[in-house]
Short mmCIF file of C-alpha atoms in Angstrom, two decimals:
data_model
loop_
_atom_site.label_atom_id
_atom_site.label_comp_id
_atom_site.label_asym_id
_atom_site.label_seq_id
_atom_site.Cartn_x
_atom_site.Cartn_y
_atom_site.Cartn_z
CA MET A 297 -69.14 137.21 45.36
CA SER A 298 -68.07 133.80 46.66
CA ARG A 299 -71.13 133.21 48.79
CA ARG A 300 -73.04 130.27 47.38
CA LYS A 301 -76.61 129.45 48.26
CA ARG A 302 -77.40 125.75 48.33
CA LYS A 303 -80.73 125.27 50.01
CA GLY A 304 -81.47 121.61 50.58
CA ALA A 305 -85.05 120.53 50.55
CA ARG A 306 -84.93 119.90 54.29
CA GLU A 307 -82.47 122.59 55.40
CA GLY A 308 -83.97 125.95 54.53
CA TYR A 309 -80.69 127.80 55.20
CA ASP A 310 -77.65 128.74 53.15
CA PHE A 311 -74.28 127.04 52.68
CA MET A 312 -71.58 129.64 53.25
CA GLN A 313 -67.82 129.70 52.99
CA ILE A 314 -66.06 130.68 56.19
CA ARG A 315 -64.69 133.99 54.93
CA ASP A 316 -68.22 135.23 54.19
CA LEU A 317 -69.66 134.56 57.64
CA SER A 318 -68.84 138.05 58.92
CA ARG A 319 -71.78 139.29 56.84
CA SER A 320 -74.19 136.94 58.59
CA VAL A 321 -73.57 137.58 62.29
CA GLY A 322 -76.81 136.92 64.15
CA GLN A 323 -78.10 134.52 61.50
CA ARG A 324 -78.00 130.78 60.97
CA ALA A 325 -75.89 129.12 58.31
CA LYS A 326 -74.61 125.85 56.91
CA LEU A 327 -70.82 125.29 56.93
CA ILE A 328 -68.42 122.69 55.55
CA GLY A 329 -64.87 122.77 56.87
CA VAL A 330 -61.78 120.82 57.89
CA ILE A 331 -61.22 120.31 61.63
CA LEU A 332 -57.89 122.04 62.32
CA ASP A 333 -57.86 121.47 66.07
CA LEU A 334 -60.12 119.91 68.65
CA GLY A 335 -60.55 120.60 72.36
CA PHE A 336 -61.68 118.21 75.08
CA PRO A 337 -65.35 118.27 76.13
CA ARG A 338 -65.97 120.20 79.31
CA LYS A 339 -68.94 121.19 81.42
CA SER A 340 -70.69 124.38 80.42
CA LYS A 341 -72.11 126.91 82.86
CA GLY A 342 -75.43 125.10 82.56
CA THR A 343 -76.14 121.37 82.39
CA ASP A 344 -74.64 120.70 78.96
CA LEU A 345 -71.21 119.64 77.83
CA CYS A 346 -69.32 121.86 75.40
CA CYS A 347 -66.75 120.84 72.83
CA CYS A 348 -64.76 123.50 70.96
CA MET A 349 -63.11 122.94 67.61
CA ARG A 350 -61.61 125.24 65.00
CA ILE A 351 -62.29 124.71 61.33
CA ILE A 352 -60.82 125.98 58.06
CA ASP A 353 -61.63 125.86 54.37
CA GLU A 354 -59.89 127.01 51.20
CA THR A 355 -61.16 130.56 51.72
CA ASN A 356 -60.08 130.92 55.36
CA HIS A 357 -57.09 128.91 56.56
CA GLN A 358 -54.69 131.49 57.99
CA ILE A 359 -56.93 132.07 61.03
CA ALA A 360 -59.29 129.21 61.83
CA MET A 361 -62.84 129.81 63.02
CA ALA A 362 -64.05 128.52 66.38
CA VAL A 363 -67.13 126.31 66.59
CA ASN A 364 -68.70 125.67 70.01
CA ILE A 365 -70.88 122.57 70.18
CA PHE A 366 -73.28 122.12 73.09
CA GLU A 367 -74.95 118.78 73.86
CA GLU A 368 -76.56 117.15 76.86
CA ASN A 369 -74.07 114.26 77.07
CA VAL A 370 -70.80 113.02 75.63
CA GLU A 371 -72.42 110.49 73.33
CA ARG A 372 -74.13 113.26 71.37
CA LEU A 373 -70.96 115.27 70.78
CA PRO A 374 -69.02 114.77 67.52
CA ARG A 375 -66.96 111.61 67.72
CA VAL A 376 -64.08 112.80 65.55
CA ALA A 377 -62.01 109.93 64.14
CA ALA A 378 -59.03 112.13 63.23
CA VAL A 379 -58.09 115.78 63.39
CA GLY A 380 -58.17 116.87 59.75
CA ASP A 381 -61.53 115.23 59.03
CA VAL A 382 -64.36 117.13 57.34
CA ILE A 383 -67.42 118.33 59.24
CA VAL A 384 -70.71 119.55 57.83
CA LEU A 385 -72.52 121.88 60.23
CA CYS A 386 -76.16 122.72 59.58
CA CYS A 387 -78.21 125.53 61.07
CA VAL A 388 -75.48 126.88 63.35
CA GLU A 389 -75.67 130.37 64.80
CA VAL A 390 -73.10 132.86 63.52
CA LYS A 391 -71.80 135.07 66.32
CA SER A 392 -69.00 137.54 66.99
CA PHE A 393 -66.79 137.70 70.08
CA LYS A 394 -64.03 140.28 70.52
CA GLY A 395 -64.12 141.02 66.83
CA GLU A 396 -63.78 137.39 65.72
CA VAL A 397 -66.55 135.45 64.04
CA ASN A 398 -67.50 132.06 65.48
CA ALA A 399 -70.31 129.54 65.20
CA THR A 400 -72.45 127.98 67.91
CA PHE A 401 -74.11 124.59 67.60
CA ASP A 402 -77.48 124.57 69.40
CA LYS A 403 -78.76 121.07 70.18
CA ARG A 404 -82.36 122.20 69.61
CA PHE A 405 -82.01 122.84 65.90
CA SER A 406 -78.38 122.38 64.74
CA SER A 407 -76.94 119.17 63.28
CA PHE A 408 -73.59 117.82 62.10
CA GLY A 409 -72.08 115.09 59.95
CA LEU A 410 -68.48 113.85 60.08
CA TYR A 411 -66.58 112.63 57.01
CA LYS A 412 -63.08 111.28 56.48
CA GLY A 413 -60.41 113.86 55.57
CA LYS A 414 -57.91 113.91 52.72
CA ASP A 415 -57.29 110.14 52.81
CA GLY A 416 -60.96 109.28 52.54
CA ASP A 417 -62.98 108.44 49.45
CA ASP A 418 -66.24 107.43 51.10
CA LEU A 419 -68.88 110.13 50.77
CA ASP A 420 -71.09 108.73 53.53
CA PRO A 421 -70.70 110.31 57.00
CA TYR A 422 -69.23 108.07 59.70
CA HIS A 423 -70.98 109.93 62.56
CA VAL A 424 -74.03 112.16 62.49
CA SER A 425 -76.22 113.97 64.99
CA SER A 426 -79.96 113.87 65.27
CA TYR A 427 -81.76 115.71 62.47
CA PHE A 428 -78.76 115.55 60.14
CA HIS A 429 -79.53 114.74 56.51
CA HIS A 430 -76.78 113.87 54.07
CA ILE A 431 -77.57 115.41 50.69
CA ARG A 432 -75.94 114.79 47.31
CA GLU A 433 -75.29 118.49 46.78
CA ASP A 434 -72.74 118.41 49.60
CA GLU A 435 -70.65 115.63 48.07
CA SER A 436 -68.90 117.78 45.47
CA LEU A 437 -67.99 120.27 48.20
CA ILE A 438 -66.52 117.51 50.37
CA VAL A 439 -64.49 116.14 47.44
CA LYS A 440 -63.21 119.63 46.62
CA LEU A 441 -62.22 120.22 50.24
CA ARG A 442 -60.35 116.91 50.36
CA LYS A 443 -58.38 117.77 47.21
CA TRP A 444 -57.44 121.16 48.64
CA LEU A 445 -56.34 119.54 51.89
CA MET A 446 -53.91 117.25 50.03
CA ASN A 447 -51.59 120.20 49.41
CA PHE A 448 -52.38 122.24 52.51
CA GLN A 449 -49.58 122.74 55.03
CA PRO A 450 -50.25 124.66 58.27
CA HIS A 451 -47.84 127.56 58.64
CA GLU A 452 -46.62 127.40 62.23
CA ASP A 453 -43.89 129.51 63.76
CA SER A 454 -41.46 127.10 65.43
CA CYS A 455 -41.29 129.56 68.35
CA ASN A 456 -44.89 128.60 69.16
CA PHE A 457 -43.94 124.93 69.55
CA PRO A 458 -40.90 124.62 71.85
CA MET A 459 -38.98 121.34 71.91
CA LEU A 460 -38.83 119.21 75.03
CA ARG A 461 -35.31 120.51 75.66
CA GLU A 462 -36.79 124.02 76.03
CA ILE A 463 -39.72 123.39 78.38
CA LYS A 464 -40.19 125.00 81.79
CA GLU A 465 -42.13 123.89 84.86
CA GLU A 466 -45.66 125.16 85.56
CA THR A 467 -46.15 126.62 82.12
CA SER A 468 -48.69 125.96 79.39
CA VAL A 469 -47.09 125.21 76.04
CA ASN A 470 -47.72 123.80 72.59
CA LEU A 471 -45.79 120.62 71.79
CA ALA A 472 -45.14 118.68 68.59
CA CYS A 473 -44.41 115.10 69.67
CA LYS A 474 -44.55 111.50 68.57
CA ILE A 475 -46.91 109.23 70.52
CA LEU A 476 -44.93 106.16 71.58
CA HIS A 477 -47.23 104.34 73.96
CA PHE A 478 -50.17 104.77 76.32
CA CYS A 479 -51.39 102.70 79.23
CA GLU A 480 -54.07 102.70 81.92
CA ALA A 481 -52.23 103.46 85.17
CA ALA A 482 -55.37 102.90 87.26
CA LYS A 483 -59.06 102.55 86.53
CA ASP A 484 -59.95 105.30 84.07
CA GLU A 485 -56.53 106.92 84.59
CA TRP A 486 -54.37 107.02 81.49
CA ILE A 487 -50.73 107.95 80.86
CA ILE A 488 -49.46 108.83 77.40
CA PHE A 489 -45.77 108.63 76.44
CA ALA A 490 -44.56 111.33 74.03
CA TRP A 491 -41.14 112.07 72.49
CA ASP A 492 -39.56 114.57 70.10
CA GLY A 493 -35.95 113.35 70.04
CA THR A 494 -34.54 116.00 72.41
CA ASN A 495 -33.68 115.89 76.12
CA THR A 496 -35.86 117.50 78.75
CA PRO A 497 -33.93 119.81 81.12
CA PRO A 498 -32.65 118.03 84.24
CA ASN A 499 -34.57 118.99 87.39
CA VAL A 500 -33.40 119.72 90.90
CA ILE A 501 -34.20 116.96 93.38
CA CYS A 502 -36.29 118.21 96.29
CA SER A 503 -36.73 114.93 98.15
CA LYS A 504 -34.57 114.31 101.18
CA LEU A 505 -31.97 111.59 100.94
CA GLU A 506 -32.98 110.23 104.34
CA GLU A 507 -36.43 109.36 102.95
CA GLU A 508 -35.04 106.96 100.35
CA ILE A 509 -35.44 103.76 102.39
CA ASN A 510 -39.15 104.09 103.20
CA SER A 511 -40.22 106.23 100.27
CA PRO A 512 -37.79 105.74 97.40
CA LEU A 513 -37.62 108.08 94.46
CA PRO A 514 -39.76 106.39 91.77
CA LEU A 515 -38.16 105.00 88.66
CA GLN A 516 -41.22 105.93 86.61
CA LEU A 517 -44.58 107.71 86.95
CA GLU A 518 -46.74 104.77 85.87
CA PRO A 519 -47.81 102.15 88.47
CA LEU A 520 -46.14 99.24 86.66
CA PRO A 521 -42.99 99.27 84.55
CA LEU A 522 -43.46 98.89 80.83
CA SER A 523 -42.97 95.34 79.64
CA ARG A 524 -39.75 94.41 77.89
CA GLU A 525 -41.68 93.97 74.64
CA VAL A 526 -42.90 97.58 74.75
CA LEU A 527 -39.56 98.97 75.93
CA CYS A 528 -37.84 97.46 72.93
CA THR A 529 -40.04 99.48 70.56
CA LEU A 530 -39.13 102.84 72.12
CA PRO A 531 -36.31 105.22 71.12
CA VAL A 532 -33.07 104.88 73.08
CA VAL A 533 -32.17 108.59 72.87
CA GLY A 534 -34.20 111.63 73.91
CA SER A 535 -36.60 112.15 76.80
CA ILE A 536 -40.04 110.52 76.91
CA LEU A 537 -42.68 112.83 78.38
CA ARG A 538 -45.58 111.33 80.37
CA MET A 539 -48.96 113.05 79.88
CA THR A 540 -52.10 112.74 82.02
CA PHE A 541 -55.57 114.27 82.26
CA ASP A 542 -56.19 117.21 84.60
CA ALA A 543 -58.59 116.77 87.52
CA ASP A 544 -61.17 119.15 86.06
CA LEU A 545 -61.78 117.12 82.89
CA VAL A 546 -64.70 114.75 82.56
CA LYS A 547 -63.68 111.08 82.60
CA SER A 548 -65.28 109.24 79.71
CA HIS A 549 -64.69 108.29 76.09
CA LEU A 550 -61.53 106.34 76.74
CA HIS A 551 -61.46 105.28 73.13
CA LEU A 552 -59.50 108.48 72.10
CA PHE A 553 -55.26 108.91 74.00
CA LEU A 554 -34.18 116.65 104.45
CA LEU A 555 -31.39 114.11 103.87
CA GLU A 556 -32.37 111.68 106.67
CA GLU A 557 -35.87 111.41 105.25
CA GLU A 558 -34.64 109.83 101.99
CA ILE A 559 -34.68 106.48 103.82
CA ASN A 560 -38.41 106.74 104.51
CA SER A 561 -39.39 108.33 101.21
CA PRO A 562 -37.06 107.11 98.43
CA LEU A 563 -36.88 108.97 95.15
CA PRO A 564 -39.07 107.16 92.58
CA LEU A 565 -37.56 105.74 89.41
CA GLN A 566 -40.64 106.74 87.45
CA LEU A 567 -43.84 108.75 87.97
CA GLU A 568 -46.13 105.83 87.20
CA PRO A 569 -46.85 103.50 90.18
CA LEU A 570 -45.11 100.54 88.53
CA PRO A 571 -42.31 100.59 85.96
CA LEU A 572 -43.00 99.79 82.33
CA SER A 573 -42.34 96.20 81.41
CA ARG A 574 -39.24 95.29 79.45
CA GLU A 575 -41.45 94.42 76.47
CA VAL A 576 -42.75 97.99 76.37
CA LEU A 577 -39.36 99.53 77.08
CA CYS A 578 -37.85 97.77 74.09
CA THR A 579 -40.26 99.63 71.78
CA LEU A 580 -39.13 103.08 72.97
CA PRO A 581 -36.40 105.35 71.56
CA VAL A 582 -33.04 105.08 73.32
CA VAL A 583 -32.19 108.79 72.85
CA GLY A 584 -34.23 111.84 73.82
CA SER A 585 -36.61 112.35 76.72
CA ILE A 586 -39.99 110.60 76.81
CA LEU A 587 -42.63 112.89 78.29
CA ARG A 588 -45.41 111.32 80.40
CA MET A 589 -48.82 112.93 79.86
CA THR A 590 -51.94 112.57 82.00
CA PHE A 591 -55.45 113.98 82.04
CA ASP A 592 -57.20 116.21 84.56
CA ALA A 593 -59.36 113.90 86.65
CA ASP A 594 -62.69 115.23 85.36
CA LEU A 595 -61.71 115.57 81.71
CA VAL A 596 -63.83 113.82 79.14
CA LYS A 597 -61.20 111.65 77.52
CA SER A 598 -63.19 111.50 74.30
CA HIS A 599 -60.17 111.98 72.06
CA LEU A 600 -57.89 109.21 73.36
CA HIS A 601 -58.52 107.31 70.14
CA LEU A 602 -56.93 110.18 68.20
CA LEU A 603 -53.55 109.54 69.86
CA ASN A 604 -52.29 106.80 67.59
CA VAL A 605 -49.08 105.07 68.60
CA ASP A 606 -46.10 105.87 66.34
CA LYS A 607 -47.80 109.01 65.01
CA TRP A 608 -46.69 112.63 65.37
CA VAL A 609 -49.23 115.06 66.79
CA LYS A 610 -49.42 118.68 67.91
CA PHE A 611 -50.71 119.42 71.40
CA MET A 612 -51.84 122.92 72.29
CA ASN A 613 -52.01 124.39 75.80
CA MET A 614 -50.41 121.48 77.64
CA ARG A 615 -49.57 122.18 81.29
CA LEU A 616 -46.12 121.05 82.43
CA LYS A 617 -45.16 120.07 85.96
CA VAL A 618 -42.39 118.20 87.76
CA ALA A 619 -43.10 115.24 90.05
CA ASP A 620 -40.21 113.66 91.97
CA GLY A 621 -37.80 115.27 89.53
CA LEU A 622 -39.58 113.77 86.50
CA TRP A 623 -41.39 115.80 83.85
CA LEU A 624 -45.14 115.34 83.43
CA GLY A 625 -47.53 116.84 80.90
CA VAL A 626 -51.18 117.38 81.86
CA PHE A 627 -54.18 117.75 79.55
CA THR A 628 -56.47 120.50 80.85
CA PRO A 629 -59.84 121.84 79.65
CA GLN A 630 -57.86 124.31 77.53
CA SER A 631 -55.78 121.64 75.79
CA LYS A 632 -56.33 120.82 72.12
CA LEU A 633 -55.14 118.42 69.43
CA GLN A 634 -54.11 120.04 66.16
CA TYR A 635 -54.09 118.70 62.62
CA THR A 636 -50.57 117.41 61.86
CA PRO A 637 -49.75 116.18 58.33
CA ASN A 638 -46.83 113.78 57.94
CA GLU A 639 -44.89 116.38 55.95
CA ASP A 640 -45.26 119.09 58.62
CA GLY A 641 -42.10 121.21 58.83
CA LEU A 642 -41.95 121.08 62.64
CA ILE A 643 -42.05 117.28 62.54
CA VAL A 644 -39.35 117.05 59.89
CA GLU A 645 -37.14 119.29 62.03
CA ARG A 646 -37.59 117.12 65.11
CA GLN A 647 -36.85 113.95 63.18
CA ARG A 648 -33.60 115.50 61.96
CA LEU A 649 -32.60 116.61 65.47
CA SER A 650 -33.15 113.12 66.89
CA GLU A 651 -30.53 111.85 64.44
CA GLU A 652 -28.05 114.46 65.72
CA TRP A 653 -28.59 113.65 69.41
CA LEU A 654 -25.59 114.23 71.71
CA PHE A 655 -24.81 113.10 75.26
CA PRO A 656 -24.63 115.74 78.02
CA LYS A 657 -21.08 116.84 78.74
CA PRO A 658 -19.98 115.00 81.90
CA SER A 659 -18.05 116.63 84.73
CA PHE A 660 -14.62 115.42 85.78
CA ILE A 661 -15.86 114.10 89.12
CA THR A 662 -15.50 110.47 88.07
CA GLU A 663 -13.22 108.49 85.81
CA GLU A 664 -13.55 105.03 84.33
CA VAL A 665 -10.99 102.42 85.32
CA ASN A 666 -10.08 100.16 82.38
CA GLN A 667 -13.16 101.33 80.45
CA ASP A 668 -12.04 104.73 79.12
CA HIS A 669 -12.40 103.69 75.48
CA ALA A 670 -15.96 102.42 75.80
CA ILE A 671 -18.65 104.29 73.85
CA PRO A 672 -21.37 105.84 76.08
CA VAL A 673 -24.95 104.65 75.74
CA THR A 674 -28.22 105.85 77.25
CA LEU A 675 -30.01 104.15 80.14
CA MET A 676 -32.78 103.24 77.71
CA THR A 677 -30.19 101.36 75.67
CA VAL A 678 -29.17 99.55 78.86
CA LEU A 679 -32.77 98.65 79.70
CA THR A 680 -33.54 97.39 76.20
CA HIS A 681 -30.29 95.50 75.62
CA SER A 682 -31.47 92.09 74.46
CA GLU A 683 -28.41 90.08 73.44
CA VAL A 684 -27.42 88.69 76.85
CA VAL A 685 -28.44 89.45 80.43
CA THR A 686 -24.86 89.94 81.58
CA ALA A 687 -23.38 92.96 79.82
CA LYS A 688 -21.22 96.02 80.45
CA PHE A 689 -22.04 99.64 79.61
CA LYS A 690 -20.67 103.15 79.96
CA CYS A 691 -23.26 105.85 80.71
CA VAL A 692 -23.44 109.59 81.38
CA VAL A 693 -25.89 109.97 84.29
CA ARG A 694 -26.86 111.93 87.39
CA VAL A 695 -26.88 110.24 90.81
CA VAL A 696 -30.17 111.52 92.23
CA ALA A 697 -30.47 109.36 95.37
CA ALA A 698 -28.48 106.95 97.55
CA THR A 699 -29.34 104.38 100.21
CA PRO A 700 -27.84 104.67 102.73
CA CYS A 701 -26.92 108.32 102.32
CA GLN A 702 -24.74 108.78 105.43
CA ALA A 703 -21.05 107.97 105.07
CA GLU A 704 -20.95 106.18 108.43
CA ASN A 705 -23.54 103.67 107.18
CA LEU A 706 -21.95 102.70 103.87
CA LEU A 707 -20.12 99.68 105.29
CA SER A 708 -21.74 96.41 106.33
CA SER A 709 -20.98 94.60 109.59
CA THR A 710 -18.22 92.75 107.74
CA GLY A 711 -16.62 96.03 106.66
CA GLU A 712 -17.65 95.88 103.00
CA TYR A 713 -19.35 98.61 100.99
CA ARG A 714 -23.04 98.07 100.25
CA MET A 715 -25.32 100.80 98.91
CA ARG A 716 -27.89 101.47 96.21
CA LEU A 717 -27.72 104.50 93.91
CA THR A 718 -30.54 105.91 91.81
CA LEU A 719 -29.25 106.95 88.39
CA GLU A 720 -31.01 108.99 85.73
CA ASP A 721 -30.41 110.44 82.32
CA SER A 722 -32.78 112.01 79.82
CA THR A 723 -34.21 108.62 78.84
CA ALA A 724 -34.75 106.64 82.06
CA ARG A 725 -34.11 106.20 85.77
CA ILE A 726 -32.69 103.00 87.31
CA HIS A 727 -31.26 101.56 90.53
CA ALA A 728 -27.63 100.43 90.58
CA PHE A 729 -25.80 98.78 93.47
CA VAL A 730 -22.28 99.46 94.75
CA THR A 731 -20.80 96.59 96.76
CA ALA A 732 -17.52 95.26 98.10
CA LYS A 733 -14.57 95.80 95.72
CA ASP A 734 -16.60 98.09 93.46
CA GLY A 735 -17.11 100.40 96.44
CA GLU A 736 -13.37 100.39 97.15
CA VAL A 737 -12.74 101.54 93.58
CA LEU A 738 -15.49 104.17 93.66
CA PHE A 739 -14.33 105.82 96.91
CA ASP A 740 -10.61 105.04 96.40
CA GLY A 741 -10.30 102.64 99.33
CA TYR A 742 -11.61 103.41 102.80
CA PRO A 743 -11.19 107.16 103.47
CA ASP A 744 -12.21 108.69 106.79
CA ILE A 745 -15.81 109.72 107.41
CA ASP A 746 -15.28 113.36 106.49
CA GLU A 747 -13.65 112.51 103.15
CA LEU A 748 -16.27 109.86 102.41
CA THR A 749 -19.03 112.36 103.15
CA ARG A 750 -17.41 114.92 100.87
CA LYS A 751 -17.21 112.48 97.97
CA LEU A 752 -20.76 111.27 98.45
CA ASN A 753 -22.09 114.83 98.63
CA ILE A 754 -20.27 115.75 95.41
CA LEU A 755 -21.85 112.81 93.64
CA LEU A 756 -25.34 113.62 94.91
CA GLY A 757 -25.13 117.38 94.38
CA VAL A 758 -25.66 118.10 98.08
CA ASN A 759 -25.54 121.81 98.82
CA GLU A 760 -23.87 123.42 101.82
CA VAL A 761 -27.27 124.90 102.67
CA LYS A 762 -29.19 122.36 104.75
CA ASP A 763 -32.21 120.82 103.00
CA ALA A 764 -31.65 122.86 99.83
CA PRO A 765 -32.78 121.25 96.55
CA ARG A 766 -30.03 119.18 94.94
CA ASN A 767 -28.76 119.48 91.38
CA PRO A 768 -26.51 116.43 90.87
CA PRO A 769 -23.77 116.79 88.25
CA TRP A 770 -23.49 114.67 85.11
CA VAL A 771 -20.89 111.93 85.62
CA CYS A 772 -19.58 108.94 83.70
CA VAL A 773 -20.18 105.53 85.28
CA CYS A 774 -19.61 101.97 84.20
CA LEU A 775 -22.58 99.64 84.63
CA LYS A 776 -22.83 95.89 84.60
CA SER A 777 -26.12 94.02 84.28
CA PHE A 778 -26.68 90.55 85.71
CA CYS A 779 -29.56 88.32 86.81
CA VAL A 780 -30.28 87.13 90.33
CA SER A 781 -32.56 84.28 89.26
CA LYS A 782 -31.63 81.87 86.48
CA THR A 783 -35.25 80.77 86.17
CA ASP A 784 -36.36 84.28 85.16
CA VAL A 785 -33.26 86.04 83.91
CA TRP A 786 -34.81 89.15 82.36
CA SER A 787 -37.29 89.93 85.14
CA SER A 788 -34.56 89.53 87.77
CA ARG A 789 -32.08 91.68 85.86
CA THR A 790 -30.11 93.98 88.20
CA PHE A 791 -27.41 96.60 87.72
CA LYS A 792 -24.22 97.46 89.58
CA ILE A 793 -21.55 100.13 89.23
CA PHE A 794 -17.99 98.93 88.61
CA ASP A 795 -14.64 100.32 87.42
CA THR A 796 -15.71 103.86 88.37
CA LYS A 797 -13.76 106.17 90.70
CA ILE A 798 -14.62 109.56 92.24
CA VAL A 799 -11.57 111.71 91.51
CA GLY A 800 -12.58 115.40 91.54
CA ASP A 801 -14.89 118.12 92.76
CA THR A 802 -16.18 119.57 89.47
#
């Protein structure tokens, strides 16, 4: 029998391996296990806060056991440094719910100690609760558990962790992503940037083109743009998902991670209030979508410190939504962080896919004039280009907004084209201007109002049904970057479309 009794002088209860707990339902026990996943603290039905984690050991790692910890405030809950650390639980109640054994930590008599995981060699706990006593007899068990963890690989079905290219709106999913960056969008409001090397599905645009002047479509979800320094560290392919906290989560422990209306309500370039600075943008990948993540407003953000930049992590039960056509992930009370070793098979697969990233297939609506041999790049590559301010690019994008959006208003009083387009791909969203000669090329001269309207509607994905959501097609465009202030060239960097012509309907 594998049950081992190790009564400490001050404990008076037995150490048990997880697989043997089914024999002790209704009793108290001492456990030592590895934290496989960790939920966010939430309010219990009473006055306490509850934090749920699942633990494993060498005897029970196929199905982890839930541990519910109740304490009167956040400060008394386990301050886990990393998922995968070791926890010693003393005098916890063994219970059964729907046929599964679990443990409950009662603040009146239970105690815990937290120890580093497989990379640790210190045998002293880094965080303990009241009444916890570290005893020498536990040290050999901790060492043994660390050695076992060195070779342990969670067996996850890839179907349980869809890639960003497979996500759907208003669903709860598990995600395996790399944390690229996080920032405080407002006081106690955090946004996390996550990426897996693939492209999020393009969304229909529900805002009205007429709202663009007074309420433009945002370029990003965060209040301020990422600095250039940060941008230059990000990937230039793949979508970056923003994540936030849900409104029902307790806010603390921030140490953890209609067409005319488009004029008045322009489509945002991002979900955050201000775009990321160029410094931040330059740290991001230039391929693949970057998912923004936020937290429910009342969530205890006690695990933000676990979201280390440049590290891969598994999120469980993330809620996905779309805001202004941009994807957003939301941490809810049901969300968890799962142990993710560097050699995890899901992570290796995503790293490989990011190296095989491909551009969306563009339609034949546009053609490039004199630039047909240029190699396409992502908008993130455009934003993070650091050699010179003035540069030319070829991109595959969607035109999601235009100002003005009525054909009769595209010409200035002098008879020249002047308009602003909002472009997006899987990596970013930007504004690009069309003026003078570039407008003549784009619209093939000065067609009549009906023909101009037809071409503009094709570009914007305008449906024949009035006020229907738009799904703009992928098109090739040529972009040129330039500065409008020689005293601050990078901050005043602007984009325009050139050498691009609308030639077809599909």
